Coordinates of C-alpha atoms in Angstrom, one line a residue:
Chain A
M1422 CA 12.6 45.3 58.8
D1423 CA 11.3 42.9 56.3
P1424 CA 13.3 39.6 56.6
H1425 CA 12.8 38.6 52.9
L1426 CA 14.0 42.0 51.7
H1427 CA 16.9 41.9 54.1
G1428 CA 17.9 38.4 52.8
L1429 CA 17.9 39.7 49.2
F1430 CA 20.0 42.7 50.2
A1431 CA 22.4 40.3 51.9
R1432 CA 22.8 38.3 48.7
A1433 CA 23.4 41.6 46.8
V1434 CA 26.2 42.7 49.0
D1435 CA 27.8 39.3 48.8
T1436 CA 29.1 40.5 45.4
E1437 CA 31.5 42.8 47.2
P1438 CA 34.9 42.4 45.5
L1439 CA 37.7 41.2 47.7
G1440 CA 41.0 42.9 47.5
P1441 CA 43.8 44.4 49.6
P1442 CA 42.3 46.8 52.1
E1443 CA 42.8 50.4 51.0
D1444 CA 43.9 52.9 53.5
L1445 CA 40.5 54.6 53.5
A1446 CA 41.2 56.8 56.5
R1447 CA 44.4 58.2 55.1
A1448 CA 42.7 58.9 51.7
A1449 CA 39.7 60.5 53.4
M1450 CA 42.0 62.7 55.5
A1451 CA 43.9 63.9 52.5
Q1452 CA 40.6 64.6 50.6
G1453 CA 39.1 66.2 53.7
T1454 CA 42.0 68.5 54.2
R1455 CA 41.7 69.7 50.6
L1456 CA 38.0 70.2 51.2
R1457 CA 38.6 72.2 54.3
R1458 CA 41.2 74.4 52.5
R1459 CA 38.7 74.9 49.6
R1460 CA 36.1 76.1 52.1
L1461 CA 38.5 78.3 53.8
L1462 CA 39.4 79.9 50.5
T1463 CA 36.0 81.5 50.4
V1464 CA 35.8 82.6 54.0
G1465 CA 39.3 84.1 54.5
G1466 CA 38.0 87.4 53.2
V1467 CA 40.1 87.1 50.1
P1468 CA 38.4 88.0 46.8
M1469 CA 37.0 85.0 45.0
V1470 CA 38.6 85.8 41.6
A1471 CA 42.1 86.0 43.0
V1472 CA 41.5 82.9 45.0
A1473 CA 40.3 80.8 42.0
G1474 CA 43.2 81.9 39.9
F1475 CA 45.7 81.1 42.5
A1476 CA 44.0 77.8 43.4
A1477 CA 44.1 76.7 39.8
A1478 CA 47.8 77.6 39.6
V1479 CA 48.7 75.4 42.5
G1480 CA 46.3 72.6 41.5
L1481 CA 43.8 73.0 44.3
A1482 CA 40.3 71.9 43.1
V1483 CA 38.0 74.9 43.5
T1484 CA 35.0 73.1 41.9
P1485 CA 34.2 69.4 42.4
T1486 CA 35.2 66.9 39.6
A1487 CA 32.5 65.2 37.7
G1488 CA 32.9 62.2 40.0
G1489 CA 31.8 64.3 42.9
Q1490 CA 35.1 64.3 44.8
A1491 CA 38.4 66.1 44.9
P1492 CA 41.0 64.4 42.6
Q1493 CA 43.3 62.0 44.2
A1494 CA 46.4 64.0 43.3
P1495 CA 49.2 64.3 45.8
A1496 CA 49.1 67.2 48.2
P1497 CA 49.3 70.5 46.2
A1498 CA 52.7 72.2 45.8
S1499 CA 51.4 75.4 47.4
A1500 CA 53.3 75.9 50.6
G1501 CA 51.6 76.1 53.9
C1502 CA 48.9 73.6 52.7
S1503 CA 51.1 70.5 52.9
S1504 CA 53.4 69.6 55.8
S1505 CA 55.8 68.0 53.4
I1506 CA 56.6 71.4 51.6
P1507 CA 57.7 74.1 54.0
Y1508 CA 56.2 77.5 53.6
A1509 CA 58.8 80.1 52.8
G1510 CA 56.7 83.2 52.9
S1511 CA 56.3 85.7 55.7
V1512 CA 52.5 85.8 56.2
A1513 CA 50.6 83.3 58.2
Y1514 CA 47.0 82.9 59.4
L1515 CA 46.0 81.8 62.9
L1516 CA 42.6 80.3 62.3
L1517 CA 40.6 80.4 65.4
R1518 CA 38.1 77.8 66.7
T1519 CA 34.5 78.8 66.7
D1520 CA 34.3 78.0 70.5
I1521 CA 37.2 80.3 71.3
T1522 CA 36.8 82.0 74.6
E1523 CA 37.3 85.7 75.2
Q1524 CA 40.2 84.9 77.5
Q1525 CA 41.8 82.6 74.9
R1526 CA 41.5 85.5 72.4
I1527 CA 43.0 87.9 74.8
D1528 CA 45.8 85.5 75.6
L1529 CA 46.6 85.2 71.9
A1530 CA 46.4 88.9 71.4
D1531 CA 48.8 89.4 74.3
A1532 CA 51.2 86.7 73.2
L1533 CA 51.6 87.8 69.6
P1534 CA 53.1 91.2 70.0
A1535 CA 55.5 89.8 72.6
D1536 CA 56.7 87.1 70.2
A1537 CA 60.0 87.8 68.4
L1538 CA 58.7 85.8 65.4
V1539 CA 55.9 88.3 64.9
Q1540 CA 56.5 91.6 63.1
T1541 CA 52.9 92.7 62.9
F1542 CA 49.5 91.1 63.3
E1543 CA 45.8 92.1 62.7
H1544 CA 42.6 90.5 63.9
D1545 CA 40.2 89.6 61.1
T1546 CA 36.5 89.0 61.6
T1547 CA 34.9 87.4 58.6
E1548 CA 31.4 88.8 58.8
Q1549 CA 31.2 89.4 55.1
A1550 CA 32.4 85.9 54.3
F1551 CA 29.9 84.3 56.8
E1552 CA 27.0 84.3 54.3
R1553 CA 29.2 82.6 51.7
F1554 CA 30.3 80.1 54.3
K1555 CA 26.7 79.2 55.2
K1556 CA 25.9 78.6 51.5
L1557 CA 29.0 76.4 51.2
W1558 CA 27.8 74.3 54.2
R1559 CA 24.1 74.1 53.2
D1560 CA 24.3 70.4 52.3
E1561 CA 26.3 69.5 55.4
P1562 CA 24.5 68.6 58.6
V1563 CA 26.9 70.8 60.5
P1564 CA 25.4 73.7 62.4
V1565 CA 27.1 76.9 61.4
T1566 CA 26.5 79.4 64.1
E1567 CA 29.6 81.6 64.3
P1568 CA 31.9 83.1 61.7
T1569 CA 35.5 82.0 61.3
E1570 CA 37.9 84.4 62.9
S1571 CA 41.6 84.7 62.3
F1572 CA 44.7 86.6 63.1
R1573 CA 46.8 87.6 60.1
I1574 CA 50.5 87.6 61.1
R1575 CA 53.4 89.1 59.3
L1576 CA 56.4 87.2 60.4
D1577 CA 59.6 88.9 61.3
R1578 CA 61.5 87.1 58.6
P1579 CA 60.6 84.7 55.7
G1580 CA 61.1 81.0 56.5
Q1581 CA 59.9 81.3 60.1
F1582 CA 56.5 79.7 59.4
E1583 CA 57.3 76.2 60.7
E1584 CA 58.6 77.5 64.0
F1585 CA 55.7 79.9 64.3
A1586 CA 53.1 77.1 63.5
A1587 CA 54.7 74.7 65.9
R1588 CA 54.4 77.4 68.6
Y1589 CA 50.8 78.2 68.0
R1590 CA 49.0 75.3 66.4
D1591 CA 48.1 73.6 69.7
R1592 CA 47.3 76.7 71.7
P1593 CA 43.8 76.9 73.2
G1594 CA 41.4 78.6 70.8
V1595 CA 43.5 77.9 67.7
S1596 CA 42.0 75.7 65.0
D1597 CA 44.9 75.7 62.6
V1598 CA 47.9 77.7 61.4
V1599 CA 48.3 78.1 57.6
G1600 CA 50.7 79.9 55.3
A1601 CA 49.0 82.8 53.5
A1602 CA 49.6 81.2 50.2
C1603 CA 47.3 78.3 51.1
L1604 CA 44.4 80.8 51.4
G1605 CA 45.3 82.5 48.2
D1606 CA 46.6 85.6 50.0
A1607 CA 49.1 87.3 47.7
E1608 CA 50.8 88.8 50.8
Chain B
M326 CA 50.8 63.5 71.3
T327 CA 49.5 66.7 69.8
K328 CA 45.7 67.4 69.6
R329 CA 45.8 67.0 65.9
A330 CA 47.4 63.6 66.1
L331 CA 44.9 62.5 68.7
R332 CA 42.0 63.7 66.6
D333 CA 43.4 61.9 63.5
E334 CA 43.7 58.7 65.5
E335 CA 40.1 58.9 66.6
F336 CA 39.0 59.6 63.0
S337 CA 41.0 56.6 61.7
A338 CA 39.4 54.4 64.4
F339 CA 35.9 55.6 63.4
V340 CA 36.6 54.9 59.7
A341 CA 37.9 51.4 60.5
A342 CA 34.7 50.6 62.4
A343 CA 32.2 52.3 60.2
A344 CA 33.5 51.8 56.7
P345 CA 32.4 48.2 55.9
R346 CA 28.7 48.9 56.7
L347 CA 28.7 52.3 55.2
K348 CA 30.1 51.0 51.9
R349 CA 27.5 48.3 51.7
T350 CA 24.7 50.8 52.3
A351 CA 26.3 53.0 49.6
F352 CA 26.4 50.0 47.2
L353 CA 22.8 49.1 47.7
M354 CA 21.8 52.7 46.8
C355 CA 24.1 53.1 43.8
Q356 CA 24.5 49.4 42.6
D357 CA 28.2 50.0 41.7
W358 CA 31.1 48.9 44.0
H359 CA 33.6 51.4 42.6
L360 CA 31.1 54.3 43.0
A361 CA 30.2 53.0 46.5
Q362 CA 33.9 53.2 47.4
D363 CA 34.1 56.7 46.1
L364 CA 31.0 57.8 47.9
T365 CA 32.2 56.3 51.1
Q366 CA 35.5 58.0 50.9
T367 CA 33.9 61.3 50.1
T368 CA 31.5 60.9 53.0
F369 CA 34.4 60.3 55.4
A370 CA 36.4 63.2 53.8
K371 CA 33.5 65.6 54.5
M372 CA 33.4 64.4 58.0
Y373 CA 37.1 64.8 58.4
A374 CA 36.8 68.4 57.1
S375 CA 34.5 69.1 60.0
W376 CA 36.0 66.7 62.4
S377 CA 37.1 69.2 65.1
R378 CA 33.5 70.3 65.3
I379 CA 31.7 67.0 65.1
W380 CA 33.9 64.3 66.7
R381 CA 32.0 64.7 70.0
A382 CA 28.6 64.2 68.4
E383 CA 26.4 61.6 70.0
N384 CA 25.7 59.5 66.9
L385 CA 28.4 59.7 64.3
E386 CA 27.2 56.6 62.5
A387 CA 23.8 58.2 61.9
Y388 CA 25.5 61.4 60.9
S389 CA 27.6 59.5 58.4
R390 CA 24.5 58.2 56.7
R391 CA 23.0 61.6 56.3
V392 CA 26.3 62.8 54.7
L393 CA 26.3 59.7 52.5
V394 CA 22.7 60.4 51.3
N395 CA 23.5 64.1 50.6
T396 CA 26.7 63.0 48.7
L397 CA 24.7 60.6 46.6
L398 CA 22.1 63.3 45.9
D399 CA 24.9 65.6 44.7
Q400 CA 26.3 62.9 42.6
R401 CA 23.0 62.2 41.0
K402 CA 22.5 65.9 40.1
R403 CA 25.8 65.8 38.2
R404 CA 24.9 62.7 36.2
S405 CA 24.2 63.2 32.6
H406 CA 20.6 62.9 31.2
S407 CA 21.5 59.8 29.2
E408 CA 22.6 58.0 32.4
L409 CA 19.3 58.9 34.1
V410 CA 17.4 57.5 31.1
L411 CA 19.1 54.1 31.5
A412 CA 17.5 53.6 34.9
E413 CA 14.4 51.9 33.4
P414 CA 12.2 49.6 35.5
P415 CA 13.4 46.0 35.4
E416 CA 11.5 43.2 33.7
P417 CA 9.8 41.0 36.3
P418 CA 12.0 38.0 37.1
G419 CA 11.4 34.8 35.4
H420 CA 10.2 31.6 37.0
G421 CA 12.2 28.4 37.5
P422 CA 15.4 27.5 39.2
D423 CA 17.2 30.7 38.4
A424 CA 14.4 32.9 39.7
T425 CA 15.8 33.2 43.2
T426 CA 19.3 34.0 41.8
D427 CA 17.8 36.8 39.7
L428 CA 15.7 38.3 42.4
H429 CA 18.3 40.2 44.3
V430 CA 19.6 41.7 41.0
T431 CA 16.0 42.6 40.0
L432 CA 15.5 44.1 43.5
L433 CA 18.5 46.5 43.1
R434 CA 17.3 47.5 39.6
A435 CA 13.9 48.2 41.0
L436 CA 15.4 50.1 43.9
A437 CA 17.3 52.3 41.5
T438 CA 14.0 53.5 40.0
L439 CA 13.0 55.1 43.3
P440 CA 14.0 58.7 44.3
V441 CA 17.2 58.8 46.2
R442 CA 15.5 59.6 49.5
D443 CA 13.1 56.7 49.2
Q444 CA 16.0 54.3 48.4
A445 CA 17.6 55.6 51.5
I446 CA 14.5 54.9 53.5
V447 CA 14.2 51.3 52.2
V448 CA 17.9 50.5 52.7
L449 CA 18.1 52.1 56.1
R450 CA 14.9 50.3 57.3
H451 CA 15.3 46.9 55.7
W452 CA 19.1 46.4 55.4
E453 CA 20.5 48.4 58.3
D454 CA 17.4 47.7 60.4
Q455 CA 17.2 51.3 61.6
S456 CA 14.1 52.3 63.5
V457 CA 11.6 54.7 61.9
D458 CA 12.6 57.4 64.4
S459 CA 16.3 56.9 63.5
V460 CA 15.7 57.0 59.8
A461 CA 13.6 60.2 60.2
E462 CA 16.5 61.8 62.2
I463 CA 19.1 60.7 59.7
L464 CA 17.2 62.1 56.7
G465 CA 15.9 65.2 58.4
V466 CA 12.3 64.3 57.7
S467 CA 9.3 63.5 59.9
V468 CA 8.4 60.1 61.1
S469 CA 5.1 60.2 59.1
V470 CA 7.1 60.9 55.9
V471 CA 9.3 57.8 56.6
K472 CA 6.3 55.6 57.2
M473 CA 4.4 56.8 54.2
Q474 CA 7.4 56.7 51.8
N475 CA 8.4 53.3 53.1
A476 CA 5.0 51.9 52.4
R477 CA 4.8 53.4 48.9
S478 CA 8.3 52.2 48.1
L479 CA 7.5 48.6 49.2
Q480 CA 4.3 48.7 47.1
R481 CA 6.3 49.8 44.1
L482 CA 9.0 47.1 44.7
R483 CA 6.3 44.5 45.0
A484 CA 4.8 45.7 41.6
L485 CA 8.2 45.6 39.9
L486 CA 9.4 42.3 41.4
G487 CA 6.4 40.3 40.4
E488 CA 3.9 38.2 42.3
D489 CA 6.6 35.7 43.4
F490 CA 8.0 38.3 45.6
V491 CA 6.0 38.6 48.8
L492 CA 6.8 41.4 51.2
S493 CA 5.5 41.2 54.8

């Protein structure tokens, strides 16, 4: 380190404006959640055209703004993407962790048909979406080594999503539970 | 407490600890406090989007700098041509009592004329005091590239800042 240079840098950052501390973590979490949803929109196996149209309709940013970040709008009105707006549909996705074990997968596959909330379910591998997912993550220093799996669930009745999500969100092997509308799935 | 709530708490703690330093590094590379705030928030947002995968990583602070540099690179690509043209080399600072006051401003302007990665090398080495190995790991380049680009960048800064500015 050059001490003279360091001293000049120190003078430069002294110009930092003082002000009330912003809740940076909260803003980053909201923005990061939108980013994650946007990435999932291209890896859920849903056609891109339908996804883009749906995302625009519910105010999700599919492409970055000129400022390079998602807009600071409130959480989108689409259900299943915001915990403040309950999802009223009947299709949910169990998004699985990349490090899910075979036993955890089996346990989920055993639990779902025995669950009164579940009418039908199917297991989705997202091999086709994997290449798109890799391109999406090319600028991120995150190793992408496995595709994202999911179970697509048809609930027994509309309006059961919250109960279903509460039951499965923290189960081993589960990364997240989202309403189908959040992924642009027209059900 | 649910897993998600625990992870969110950990993320918030990480942001609280890392944000002040990251924002100042961002400022030195973009010379605009508002933009630095945006870049810092976007960096943390990208990390949050991957948080369940990365929260156990050994060196999240180093990781955050790589994401910051990539975010800045993306931002530069989207800037208009007219904005890029404005990044002209600065006039060498004047002499006299105001010379020292001007010098840090001139330094930032001079820094802005370097490619983004070279700016990152200079700021990480000489502001954050990161080692050559650490800078190489953060930027995903070899140690020899860091040393070479650091030397060239300091040479350029010396040329732009005038003879009163002596770098060791």
